[in-house]
Amino acid sequence: CPAPADLRPLNGTRVCAQLYADNSPYYDQCCAGDVLVVEPGSDVPYMPRQWSARVSSLVVGTRCELNVWSRRGKKGNTRHFGT
């Protein structure tokens, strides 16, 4: 997985988080497959349809926080990731 400080695309803008579709019991093989990029300040109450129940790994950038809910529309249990 990339280090939190390394979450920058080629154009150099900042990325708040990256969510990955593939996972593995081996750490060096985690963070693979399709990537969903979360930009700073994003407020997305619904996951894109093709990402529902698919995220297996995530990395949150420095000075960012990612909040997720167990149900759509920001309902259900919530978890916070980041510092």
XYZ file of C-alpha atoms in Angstrom:
83
model
C 0.000 0.000 0.000
C 1.194 3.528 -0.570
C 2.238 5.603 2.415
C -0.363 8.208 3.445
C 2.011 11.028 2.437
C 2.349 9.522 -1.059
C -1.321 9.918 -2.033
C -0.821 12.291 -4.932
C -1.774 11.645 -8.565
C 0.514 12.520 -11.453
C -0.668 16.149 -11.599
C 0.481 16.651 -7.979
C -2.850 17.580 -6.401
C -3.637 16.192 -2.984
C -5.758 13.062 -2.465
C -7.555 12.470 0.829
C -7.987 8.686 0.514
C -7.789 5.772 -1.864
C -10.068 2.758 -1.554
C -9.059 -0.535 -3.185
C -11.149 -3.432 -4.478
C -8.709 -6.317 -4.020
C -7.225 -7.600 -0.795
C -4.913 -10.375 0.273
C -3.842 -11.963 3.552
C -0.311 -10.903 2.512
C 0.309 -7.230 3.245
C 2.524 -6.683 0.193
C -0.370 -7.793 -2.062
C -3.023 -5.552 -0.501
C -4.180 -2.320 -2.118
C -4.616 -3.847 -5.555
C -7.275 -3.867 -8.223
C -9.627 -0.995 -8.959
C -9.033 2.255 -7.049
C -11.621 4.788 -5.882
C -10.021 8.177 -5.208
C -11.531 10.455 -2.539
C -10.615 14.109 -2.946
C -10.314 16.503 0.011
C -13.633 18.039 1.004
C -15.701 15.347 -0.724
C -19.130 14.661 0.724
C -20.555 11.532 -0.877
C -23.601 10.063 0.893
C -23.769 7.112 -1.535
C -21.035 4.817 -2.838
C -20.893 4.472 -6.611
C -22.988 1.450 -7.600
C -20.044 -0.655 -8.760
C -18.314 -0.107 -5.367
C -21.083 -1.320 -3.077
C -19.633 -3.925 -0.645
C -16.399 -4.036 -2.657
C -13.842 -2.017 -0.699
C -11.309 -4.264 0.990
C -8.373 -1.930 1.690
C -7.945 1.796 2.140
C -5.260 4.375 2.740
C -6.070 7.802 4.216
C -3.702 10.665 3.440
C -2.020 12.837 6.017
C -4.215 15.525 7.589
C -7.349 13.826 6.246
C -10.190 11.929 7.850
C -12.477 9.475 6.105
C -15.880 8.798 7.667
C -17.918 5.832 6.432
C -21.355 4.511 7.324
C -22.759 0.993 7.242
C -25.943 2.089 5.438
C -26.532 4.377 2.504
C -27.462 7.999 3.020
C -25.074 8.380 5.996
C -27.133 6.078 8.189
C -26.231 3.146 10.398
C -22.952 2.627 12.202
C -20.067 4.963 11.423
C -16.275 4.481 11.394
C -13.580 7.127 11.219
C -10.206 6.591 9.543
C -7.238 8.954 9.588
C -5.519 11.245 12.004
